[in-house]
Coordinates of C-alpha atoms and ligand atoms in Angstrom, one line a residue:
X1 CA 30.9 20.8 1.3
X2 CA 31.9 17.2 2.2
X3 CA 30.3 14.2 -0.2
X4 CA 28.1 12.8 2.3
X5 CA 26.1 15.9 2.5
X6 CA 24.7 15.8 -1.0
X7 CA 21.4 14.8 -2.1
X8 CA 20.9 12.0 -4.5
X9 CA 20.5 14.8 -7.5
X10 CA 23.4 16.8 -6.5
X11 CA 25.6 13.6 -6.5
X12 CA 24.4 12.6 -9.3
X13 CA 24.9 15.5 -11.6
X14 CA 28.7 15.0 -9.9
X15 CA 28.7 11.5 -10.7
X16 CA 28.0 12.0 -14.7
X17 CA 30.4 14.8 -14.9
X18 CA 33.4 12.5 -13.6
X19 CA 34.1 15.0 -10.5
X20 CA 33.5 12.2 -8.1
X21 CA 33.4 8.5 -7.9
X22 CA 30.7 6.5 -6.2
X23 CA 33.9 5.3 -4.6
X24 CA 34.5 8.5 -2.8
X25 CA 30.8 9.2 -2.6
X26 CA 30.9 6.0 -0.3
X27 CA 34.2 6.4 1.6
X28 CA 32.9 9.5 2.7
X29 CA 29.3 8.4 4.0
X30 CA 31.2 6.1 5.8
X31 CA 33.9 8.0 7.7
X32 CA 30.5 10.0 8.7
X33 CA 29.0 7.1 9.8
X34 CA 32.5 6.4 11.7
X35 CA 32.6 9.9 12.9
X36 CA 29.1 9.9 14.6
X37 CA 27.3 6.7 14.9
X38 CA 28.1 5.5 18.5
X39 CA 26.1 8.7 19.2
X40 CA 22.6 8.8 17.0
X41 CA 22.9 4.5 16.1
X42 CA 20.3 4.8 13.2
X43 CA 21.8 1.2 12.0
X44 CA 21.3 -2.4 13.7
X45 CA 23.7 -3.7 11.0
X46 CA 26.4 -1.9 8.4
X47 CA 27.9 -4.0 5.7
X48 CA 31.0 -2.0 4.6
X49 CA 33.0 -4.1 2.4
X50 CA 29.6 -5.1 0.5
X51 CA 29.1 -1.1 0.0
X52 CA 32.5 -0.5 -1.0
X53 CA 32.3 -3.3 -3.3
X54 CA 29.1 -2.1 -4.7
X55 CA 30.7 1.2 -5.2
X56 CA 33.6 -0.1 -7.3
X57 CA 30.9 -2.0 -9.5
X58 CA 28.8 1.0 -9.8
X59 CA 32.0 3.0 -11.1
X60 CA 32.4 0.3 -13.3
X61 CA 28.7 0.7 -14.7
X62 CA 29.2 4.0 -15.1
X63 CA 32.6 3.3 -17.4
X64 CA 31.0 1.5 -19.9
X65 CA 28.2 4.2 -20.4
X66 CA 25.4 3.4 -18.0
X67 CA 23.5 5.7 -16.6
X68 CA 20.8 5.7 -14.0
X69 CA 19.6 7.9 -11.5
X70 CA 20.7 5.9 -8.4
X71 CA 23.9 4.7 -10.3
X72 CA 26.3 4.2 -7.3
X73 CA 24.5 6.4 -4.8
X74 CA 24.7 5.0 -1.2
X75 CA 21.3 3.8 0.4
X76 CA 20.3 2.8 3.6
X77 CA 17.8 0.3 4.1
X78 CA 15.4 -0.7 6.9
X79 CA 15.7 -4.1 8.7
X80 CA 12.6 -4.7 7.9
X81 CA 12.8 -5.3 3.8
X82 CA 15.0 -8.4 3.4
X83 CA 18.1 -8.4 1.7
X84 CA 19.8 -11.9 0.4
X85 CA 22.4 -13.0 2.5
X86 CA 22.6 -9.7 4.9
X87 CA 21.0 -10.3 7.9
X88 CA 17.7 -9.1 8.5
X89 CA 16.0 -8.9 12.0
X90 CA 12.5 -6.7 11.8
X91 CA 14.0 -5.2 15.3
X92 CA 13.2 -8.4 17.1
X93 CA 14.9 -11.1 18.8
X94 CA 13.0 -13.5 17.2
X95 CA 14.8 -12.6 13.7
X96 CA 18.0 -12.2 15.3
X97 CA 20.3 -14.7 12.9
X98 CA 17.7 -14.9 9.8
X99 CA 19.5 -14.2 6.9
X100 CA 17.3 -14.2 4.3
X101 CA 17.6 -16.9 1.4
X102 CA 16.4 -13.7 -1.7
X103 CA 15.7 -10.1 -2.3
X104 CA 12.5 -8.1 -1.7
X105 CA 11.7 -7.1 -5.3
X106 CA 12.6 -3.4 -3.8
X107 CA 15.7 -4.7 -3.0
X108 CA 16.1 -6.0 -6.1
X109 CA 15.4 -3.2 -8.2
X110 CA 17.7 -1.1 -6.3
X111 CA 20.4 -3.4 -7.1
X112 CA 19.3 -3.5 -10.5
X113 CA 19.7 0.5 -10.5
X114 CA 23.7 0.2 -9.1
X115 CA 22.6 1.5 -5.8
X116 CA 24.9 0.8 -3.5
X117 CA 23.8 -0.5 0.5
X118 CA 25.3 1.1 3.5
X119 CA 23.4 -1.1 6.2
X120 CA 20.3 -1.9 7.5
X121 CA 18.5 0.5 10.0
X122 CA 16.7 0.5 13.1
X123 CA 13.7 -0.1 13.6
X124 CA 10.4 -0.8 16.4
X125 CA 10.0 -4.7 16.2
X126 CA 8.4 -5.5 13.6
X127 CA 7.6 -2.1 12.9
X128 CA 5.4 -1.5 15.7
X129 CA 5.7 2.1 17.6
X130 CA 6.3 5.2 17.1
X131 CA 9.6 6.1 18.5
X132 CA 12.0 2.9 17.4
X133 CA 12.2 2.3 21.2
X134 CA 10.7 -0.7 20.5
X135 CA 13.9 -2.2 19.1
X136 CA 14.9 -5.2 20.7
X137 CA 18.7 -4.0 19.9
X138 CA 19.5 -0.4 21.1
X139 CA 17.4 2.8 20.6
X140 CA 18.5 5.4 18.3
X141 CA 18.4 8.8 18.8
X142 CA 16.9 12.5 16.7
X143 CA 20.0 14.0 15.5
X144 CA 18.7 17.1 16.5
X145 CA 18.4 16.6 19.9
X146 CA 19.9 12.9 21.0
X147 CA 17.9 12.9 24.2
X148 CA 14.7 12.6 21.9
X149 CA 13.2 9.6 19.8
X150 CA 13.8 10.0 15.7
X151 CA 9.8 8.8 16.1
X152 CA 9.3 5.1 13.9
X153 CA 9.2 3.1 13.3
X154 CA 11.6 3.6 10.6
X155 CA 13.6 6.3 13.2
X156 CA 16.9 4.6 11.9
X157 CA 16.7 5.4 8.3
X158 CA 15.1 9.4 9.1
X159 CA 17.8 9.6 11.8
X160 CA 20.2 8.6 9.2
X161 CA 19.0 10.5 6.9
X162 CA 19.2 13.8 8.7
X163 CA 22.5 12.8 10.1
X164 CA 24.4 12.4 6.8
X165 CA 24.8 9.0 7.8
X166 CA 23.5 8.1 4.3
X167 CA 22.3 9.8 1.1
X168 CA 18.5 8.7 1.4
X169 CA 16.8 5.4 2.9
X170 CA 14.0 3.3 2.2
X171 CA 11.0 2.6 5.2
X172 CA 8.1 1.4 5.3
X173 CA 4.5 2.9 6.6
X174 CA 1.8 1.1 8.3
X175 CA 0.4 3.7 9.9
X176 CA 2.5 6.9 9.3
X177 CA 6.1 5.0 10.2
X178 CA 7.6 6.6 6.8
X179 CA 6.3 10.2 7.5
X180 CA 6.3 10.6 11.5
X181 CA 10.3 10.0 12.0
X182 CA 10.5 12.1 8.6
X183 CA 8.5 15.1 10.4
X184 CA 10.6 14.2 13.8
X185 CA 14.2 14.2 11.9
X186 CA 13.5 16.9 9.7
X187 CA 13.9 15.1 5.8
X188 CA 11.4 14.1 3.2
X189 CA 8.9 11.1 3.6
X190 CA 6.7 9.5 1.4
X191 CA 4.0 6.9 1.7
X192 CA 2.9 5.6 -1.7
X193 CA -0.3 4.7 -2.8
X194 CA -1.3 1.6 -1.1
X195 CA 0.1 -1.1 -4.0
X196 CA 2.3 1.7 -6.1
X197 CA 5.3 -0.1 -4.7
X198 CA 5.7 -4.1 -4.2
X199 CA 5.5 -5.5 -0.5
X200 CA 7.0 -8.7 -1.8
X201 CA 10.0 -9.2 0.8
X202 CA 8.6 -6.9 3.3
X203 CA 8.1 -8.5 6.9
X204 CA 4.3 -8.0 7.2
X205 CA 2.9 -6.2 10.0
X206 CA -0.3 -4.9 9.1
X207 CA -0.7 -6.4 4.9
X208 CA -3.9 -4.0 3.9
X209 CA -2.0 -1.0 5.2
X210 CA 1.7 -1.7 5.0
X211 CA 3.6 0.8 2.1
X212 CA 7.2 0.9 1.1
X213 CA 8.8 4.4 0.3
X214 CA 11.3 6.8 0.5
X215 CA 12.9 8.7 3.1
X216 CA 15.5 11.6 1.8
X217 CA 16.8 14.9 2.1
X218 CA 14.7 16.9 -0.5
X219 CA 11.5 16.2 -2.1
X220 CA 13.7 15.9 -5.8
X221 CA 14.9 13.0 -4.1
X222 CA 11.9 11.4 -3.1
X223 CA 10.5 11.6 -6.4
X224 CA 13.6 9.9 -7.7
X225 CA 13.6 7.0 -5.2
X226 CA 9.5 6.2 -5.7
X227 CA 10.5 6.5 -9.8
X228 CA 13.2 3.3 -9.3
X229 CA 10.6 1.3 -6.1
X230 CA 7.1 2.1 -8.0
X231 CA 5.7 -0.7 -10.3
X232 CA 3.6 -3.5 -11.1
X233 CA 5.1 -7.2 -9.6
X234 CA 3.4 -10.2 -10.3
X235 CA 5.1 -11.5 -6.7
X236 CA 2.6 -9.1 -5.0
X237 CA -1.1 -9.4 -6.6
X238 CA -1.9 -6.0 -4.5
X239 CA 0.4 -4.1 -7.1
X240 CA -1.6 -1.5 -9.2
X241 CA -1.0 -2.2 -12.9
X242 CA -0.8 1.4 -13.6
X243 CA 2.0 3.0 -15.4
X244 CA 4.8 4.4 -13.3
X245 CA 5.3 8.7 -14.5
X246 CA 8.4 10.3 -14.6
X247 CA 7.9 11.8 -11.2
X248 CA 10.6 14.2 -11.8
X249 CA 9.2 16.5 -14.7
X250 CA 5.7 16.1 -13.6
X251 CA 6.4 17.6 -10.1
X252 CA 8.5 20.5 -11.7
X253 CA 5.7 21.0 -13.8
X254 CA 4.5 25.0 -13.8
X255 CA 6.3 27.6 -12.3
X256 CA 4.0 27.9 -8.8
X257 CA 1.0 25.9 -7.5
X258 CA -1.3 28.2 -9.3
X259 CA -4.8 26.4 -10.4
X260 CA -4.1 23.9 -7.7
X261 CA -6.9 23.3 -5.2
X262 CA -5.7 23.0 -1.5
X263 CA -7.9 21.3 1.2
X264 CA -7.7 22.0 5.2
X265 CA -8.9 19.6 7.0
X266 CA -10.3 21.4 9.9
X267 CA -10.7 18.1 12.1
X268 CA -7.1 18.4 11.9
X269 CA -6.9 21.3 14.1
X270 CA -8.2 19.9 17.2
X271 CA -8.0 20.1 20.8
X272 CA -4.1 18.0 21.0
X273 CA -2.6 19.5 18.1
X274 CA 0.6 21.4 19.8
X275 CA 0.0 25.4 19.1
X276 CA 3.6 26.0 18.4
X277 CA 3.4 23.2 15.4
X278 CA 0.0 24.3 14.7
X279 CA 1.5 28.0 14.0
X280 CA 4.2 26.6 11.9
X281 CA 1.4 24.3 9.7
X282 CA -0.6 27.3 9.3
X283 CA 2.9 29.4 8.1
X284 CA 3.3 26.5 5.3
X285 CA -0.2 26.8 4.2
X286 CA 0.0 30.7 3.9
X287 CA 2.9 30.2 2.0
X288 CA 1.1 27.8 -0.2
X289 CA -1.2 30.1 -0.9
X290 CA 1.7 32.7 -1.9
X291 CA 2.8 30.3 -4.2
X292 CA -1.0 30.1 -5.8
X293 CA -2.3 27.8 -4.8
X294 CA -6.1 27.9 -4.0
X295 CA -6.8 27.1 -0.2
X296 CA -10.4 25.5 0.4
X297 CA -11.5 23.9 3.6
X298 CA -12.5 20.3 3.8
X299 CA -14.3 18.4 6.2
X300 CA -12.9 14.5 6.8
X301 CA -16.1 13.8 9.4
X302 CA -14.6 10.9 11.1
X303 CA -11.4 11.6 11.1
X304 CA -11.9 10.7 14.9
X305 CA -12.1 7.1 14.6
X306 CA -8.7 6.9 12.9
X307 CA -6.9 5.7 15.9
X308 CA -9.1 2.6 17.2
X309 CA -9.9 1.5 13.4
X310 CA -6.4 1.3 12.8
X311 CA -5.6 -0.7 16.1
X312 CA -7.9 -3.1 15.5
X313 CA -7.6 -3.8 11.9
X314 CA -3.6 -3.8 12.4
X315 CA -3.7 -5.6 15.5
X316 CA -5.7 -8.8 13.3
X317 CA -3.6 -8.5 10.9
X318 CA -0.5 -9.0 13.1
X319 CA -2.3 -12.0 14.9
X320 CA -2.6 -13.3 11.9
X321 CA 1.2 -12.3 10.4
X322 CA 3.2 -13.3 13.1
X323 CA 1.4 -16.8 13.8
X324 CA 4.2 -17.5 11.4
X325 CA 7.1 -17.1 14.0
X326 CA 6.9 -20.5 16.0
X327 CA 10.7 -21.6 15.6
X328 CA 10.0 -24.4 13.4
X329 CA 10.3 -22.7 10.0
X330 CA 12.8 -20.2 10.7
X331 CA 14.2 -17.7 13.3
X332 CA 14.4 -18.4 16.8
X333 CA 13.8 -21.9 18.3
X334 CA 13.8 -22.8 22.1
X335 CA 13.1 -25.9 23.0
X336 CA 10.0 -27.1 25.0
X337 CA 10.1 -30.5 24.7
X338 CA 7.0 -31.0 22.7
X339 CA 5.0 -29.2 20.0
X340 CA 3.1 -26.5 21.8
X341 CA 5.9 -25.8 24.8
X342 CA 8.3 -25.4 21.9
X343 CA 5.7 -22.7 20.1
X344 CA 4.9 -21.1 23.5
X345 CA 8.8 -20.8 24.7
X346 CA 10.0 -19.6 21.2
X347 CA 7.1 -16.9 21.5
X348 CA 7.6 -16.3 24.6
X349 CA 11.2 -15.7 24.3
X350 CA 11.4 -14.2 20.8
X351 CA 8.6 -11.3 21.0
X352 CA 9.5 -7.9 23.1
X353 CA 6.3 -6.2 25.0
X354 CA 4.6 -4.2 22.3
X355 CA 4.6 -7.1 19.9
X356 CA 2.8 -9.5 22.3
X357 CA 0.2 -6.9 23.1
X358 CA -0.6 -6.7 19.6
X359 CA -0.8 -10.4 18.7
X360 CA -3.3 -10.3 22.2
X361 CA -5.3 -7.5 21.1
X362 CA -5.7 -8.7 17.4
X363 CA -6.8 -12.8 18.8
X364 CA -9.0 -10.7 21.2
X365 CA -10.7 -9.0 18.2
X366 CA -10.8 -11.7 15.5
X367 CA -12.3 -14.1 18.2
X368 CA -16.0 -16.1 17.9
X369 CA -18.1 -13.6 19.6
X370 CA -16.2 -10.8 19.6
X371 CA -15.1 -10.1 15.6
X372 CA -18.8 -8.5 14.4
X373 CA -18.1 -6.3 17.6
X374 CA -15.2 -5.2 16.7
X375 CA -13.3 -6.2 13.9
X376 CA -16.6 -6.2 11.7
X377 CA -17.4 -2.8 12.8
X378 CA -13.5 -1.3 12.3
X379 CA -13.9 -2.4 8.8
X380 CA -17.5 -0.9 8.2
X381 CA -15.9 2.5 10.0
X382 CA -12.5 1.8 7.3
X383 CA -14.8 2.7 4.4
X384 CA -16.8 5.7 5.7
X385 CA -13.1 7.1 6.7
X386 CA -12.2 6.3 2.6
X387 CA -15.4 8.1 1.6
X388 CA -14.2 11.0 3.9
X389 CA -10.9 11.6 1.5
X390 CA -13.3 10.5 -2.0
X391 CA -15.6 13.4 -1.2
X392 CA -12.7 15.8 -0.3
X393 CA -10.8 14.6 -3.3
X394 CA -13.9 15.9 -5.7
X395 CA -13.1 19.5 -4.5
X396 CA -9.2 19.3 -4.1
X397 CA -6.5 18.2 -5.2
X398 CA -4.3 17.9 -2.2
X399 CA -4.9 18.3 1.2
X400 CA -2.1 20.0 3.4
X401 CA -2.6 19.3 7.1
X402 CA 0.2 18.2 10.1
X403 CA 1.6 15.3 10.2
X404 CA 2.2 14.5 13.9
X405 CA 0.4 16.5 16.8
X406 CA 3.8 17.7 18.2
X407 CA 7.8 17.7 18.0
X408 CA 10.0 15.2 18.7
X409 CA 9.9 13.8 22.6
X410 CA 11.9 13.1 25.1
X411 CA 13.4 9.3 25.6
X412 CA 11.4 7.0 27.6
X413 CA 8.7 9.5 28.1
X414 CA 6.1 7.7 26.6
X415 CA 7.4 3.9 26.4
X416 CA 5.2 2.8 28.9
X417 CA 1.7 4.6 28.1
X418 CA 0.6 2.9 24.8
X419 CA -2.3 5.0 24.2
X420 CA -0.2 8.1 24.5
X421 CA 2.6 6.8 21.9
X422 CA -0.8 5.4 19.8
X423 CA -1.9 9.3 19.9
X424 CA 1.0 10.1 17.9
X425 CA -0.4 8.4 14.7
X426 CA -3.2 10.3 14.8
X427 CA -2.7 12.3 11.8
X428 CA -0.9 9.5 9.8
X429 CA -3.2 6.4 9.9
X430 CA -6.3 7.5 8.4
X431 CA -4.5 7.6 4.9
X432 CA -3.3 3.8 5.1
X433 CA -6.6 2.7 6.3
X434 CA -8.0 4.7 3.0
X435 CA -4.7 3.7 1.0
X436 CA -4.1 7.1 -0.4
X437 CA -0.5 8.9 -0.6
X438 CA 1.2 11.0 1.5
X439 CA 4.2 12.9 2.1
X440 CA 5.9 15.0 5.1
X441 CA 7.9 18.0 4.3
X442 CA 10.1 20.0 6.8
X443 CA 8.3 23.2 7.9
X444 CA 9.9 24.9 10.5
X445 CA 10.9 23.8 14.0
X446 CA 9.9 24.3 17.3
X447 CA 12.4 24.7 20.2
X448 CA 14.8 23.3 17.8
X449 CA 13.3 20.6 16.7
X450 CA 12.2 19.9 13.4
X451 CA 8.0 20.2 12.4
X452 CA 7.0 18.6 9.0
X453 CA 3.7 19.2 7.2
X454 CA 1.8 16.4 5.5
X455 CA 0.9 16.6 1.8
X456 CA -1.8 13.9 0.9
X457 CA -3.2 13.4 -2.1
X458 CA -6.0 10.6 -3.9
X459 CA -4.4 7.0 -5.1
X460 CA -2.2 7.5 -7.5
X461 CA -1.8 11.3 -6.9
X462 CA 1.9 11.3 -6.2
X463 CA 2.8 13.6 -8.8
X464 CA 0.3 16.2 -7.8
X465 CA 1.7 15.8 -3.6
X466 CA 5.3 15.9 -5.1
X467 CA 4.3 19.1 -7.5
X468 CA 2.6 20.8 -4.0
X469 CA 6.1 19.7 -2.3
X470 CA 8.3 20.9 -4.6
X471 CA 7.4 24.2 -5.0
X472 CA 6.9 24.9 -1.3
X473 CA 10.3 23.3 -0.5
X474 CA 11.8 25.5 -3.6
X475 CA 10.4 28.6 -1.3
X476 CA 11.7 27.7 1.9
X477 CA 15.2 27.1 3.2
X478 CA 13.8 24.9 6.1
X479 CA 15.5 21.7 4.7
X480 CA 18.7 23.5 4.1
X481 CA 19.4 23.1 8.4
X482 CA 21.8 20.4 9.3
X483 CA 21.5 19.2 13.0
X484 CA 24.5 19.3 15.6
X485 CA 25.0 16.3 16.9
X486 CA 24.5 16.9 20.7
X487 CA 22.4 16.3 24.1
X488 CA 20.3 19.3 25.3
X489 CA 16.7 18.4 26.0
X490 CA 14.5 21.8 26.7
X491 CA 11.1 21.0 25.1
Ligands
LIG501 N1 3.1 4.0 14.9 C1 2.2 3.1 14.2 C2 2.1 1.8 14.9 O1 2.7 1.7 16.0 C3 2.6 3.0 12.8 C4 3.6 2.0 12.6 C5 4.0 1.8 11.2 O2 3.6 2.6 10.3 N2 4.7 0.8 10.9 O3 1.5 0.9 14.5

């Protein structure tokens, strides 16, 4: 089995015995990445000699005793968290040369943990889409089929992920950008509670639903990486002052899932919902209930209105997030002569399609006039769709449900129909517009291409999503399957 193949526990357990060096562990990711990258391109950026120099300090580390889960383990990191000095561009034009001047405190703590950076990876701009087309760099492609979208927006760090282009990644997830290329790529994606992990030095897109987490190869992973990002920061007041569990021992916790309460969703199982993913959704379930877990249906009422809330509350947001961009305080600047041509140009200039439809939209709905019609109403619609998951949360203590409506698609098939890429979050968004945790697990596939199924759970119910996760995954061998890299679209 070659190194970059190995999950961050298997390494690990390798790394304390002395059989391998982070050294090696890191040669070998990146002779992958050599091997294979002109083809899937997960990465806008890859900082070699700063991983290979992390990797000598981690062995170091480790040589005078320490010891810590992510000690030396190569990480890939989305280009939209800034990292001090390494260029970081949110996918956009407008961030092109911005390197930033400090860490985002995940950054930071995964330094702090010997974690050693690989490169920063693709994403939509500014983390808007659903298929990382919306890069204003290159597109990146699903290892499984390279004719298809990895889904996004954080389709570089799944791709890479699933490629063995690194041993895990962090993303982030707005609207289900963590857990749609997760279910699309065929690894392990979790989006934390809303304020389990720090935003600080995350490029905002939408700040009442945005979500750092962890994209990786097993769900043992995952509950490793969200142990190192989760915490209190007093640089983000949204962080939850709540503990942070040993996610580890509480998800291995019992030998099956009996005495745990299951919800279905059945507005989840609607007219959209591919039948071939739908079968495989309903094969996890059954085997959830194998595994004893109690299976109860749930009813999430307005589940429907998941899609147009979250477009207009994220679209304001954005309006409001990106005013910041206007080539005065940093990024791009063109010229116009005076104040307002020089905004207008920069904007003009800086911003790809999707973005500027976003900032229109968002203006549109904040506007005199318009804002009780809309964004008033969104937010009024936002709570009934949290009282939705509070009232299924008193019956169960999961619920299990799909994450995306179907497989992977083809490239450019749905680039230019918005509302058919926006259709793809349909599953995803409600849980960031109620703030509650969620995680995609691999499945099955469906003419070879990977199908995840989401876990959600209540705030602060990672351990109980991770516990479901774990013992399903333990039962199945679906994330055992390693893509070959090639073309062959037949969907
Ligand atoms: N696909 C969704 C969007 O385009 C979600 C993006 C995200 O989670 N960052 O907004």
């Amino acid at each position: 089995m070659e190194l970059y193949s190995l999950t961050i526990h298997e390494a690990q357990d390798k790394l304390r015995h002395g059989e391998i060096s982070s050294v090696e562990l890191t040669e070998s990711v990146l002779a992958r990445i050599n091997a294979i990258e002109d083809k899937v391109r997960a990465y806008i950026s890859l900082q070699p000699e700063l991983a290979m120099q992390m990797a000598r300090l981690a062995d170091e580390r480790r040589a005078t005793g320490e010891d810590n889960p992510l000690l030396g383990i190569p990480m890939g990191i989305k280009d939209a968290i800034i990292t001090q000095g390494v260029t970081t561009t949110a996918g956009s034009k407008i961030l092109e040369n911005f390197v930033p001047p400090f860490d985002a405190t995940t950054v930071t703590k995964l330094r702090q943990a010997g974690a050693v950076f690989i490169g920063k990876t693709n994403t939509d701009e500014f983390t808007m889409g659903s298929s990382t087309e919306h890069s204003a760099f290159h597109q990146t492609s699903n290892p499984w089929n390279l004719c298809c979208v990895p889904g996004g927006s954080s389709g570089g760090s799944a791709a890479a992920v699933s490629a063995d282009e690194t041993l895990a990644a962090i993303g982030t997830d707005t609207g289900g950008s963590i857990r749609q290329p997760a279910s699309f790529c065929g690894v392990v994606g979790l989006k934390p509670t809303y304020g389990r992990v720090s935003r600080y030095g995350l490029i905002a897109h939408g700040s009442s639903l945005d979500q750092i987490g962890p994209l990786t190869k097993d769900v043992e992973d995952a509950a490793i990486l969200l142990g190192q990002l989760a915490g209190y920061d007093r640089r983000d007041s949204t962080t939850l002052q709540a503990p942070v569990p040993d996610y580890v021992t509480e998800m291995k916790q019992g030998h099956d899932l009996s005495g745990v309460k299951i919800g279905v969703p059945k507005e989840y199982f609607v007219e959209g919902l591919d039948d071939r993913v739908e079968a495989m959704i309903q094969g996890a379930i059954s085997q959830i209930a194998n595994l004893g877990g109690e299976i109860v249906e749930v009813s999430l009422p307005h589940t429907r209105y998941g899609i147009p809330v979250y477009y207009l509350v994220s679209t304001a947001e954005v309006s409001a997030n990106l005013s910041r961009y206007d080539g005065v305080r940093y990024g791009l600047r063109e010229d116009g002569g005076d104040m307002w041509n020089t905004f207008r140009q920069t904007r003009e200039a800086g911003f790809g399609a999707e973005v500027k439809r976003r900032i229109m939209l968002g203006t549109y709905a904040l506007s005199a006039g318009y804002y009780d019609a809309y964004y008033l109403k969104a937010q009024q619609v936002r709570t009934l769709l949290r009282q939705d998951f509070q009232q299924a949360f008193e019956k169960v203590d999961v619920i299990v449900c799909p994450t995306t409506p179907t497989v992977a698609f083809e490239m450019g098939s749905k680039i230019n129909d918005p509302l058919q890429m926006y259709l793809e979050d349909i599953f995803t968004v409600t849980l960031n517009l109620a703030g509650i945790c969620g995680m995609s697990v691999p499945c099955g596939f469906v003419a070879d291409m990977p199908v995840g199924v989401q876990i959600v759970g209540p705030a602060l119910g990672e351990s109980a999503i991770l516990r479901v996760g774990y013992h399903y995954e333990q039962a199945t061998e679906w994330h055992k399957r390693k893509p070959v890299i090639n073309c062959s679209y037949k969907n």
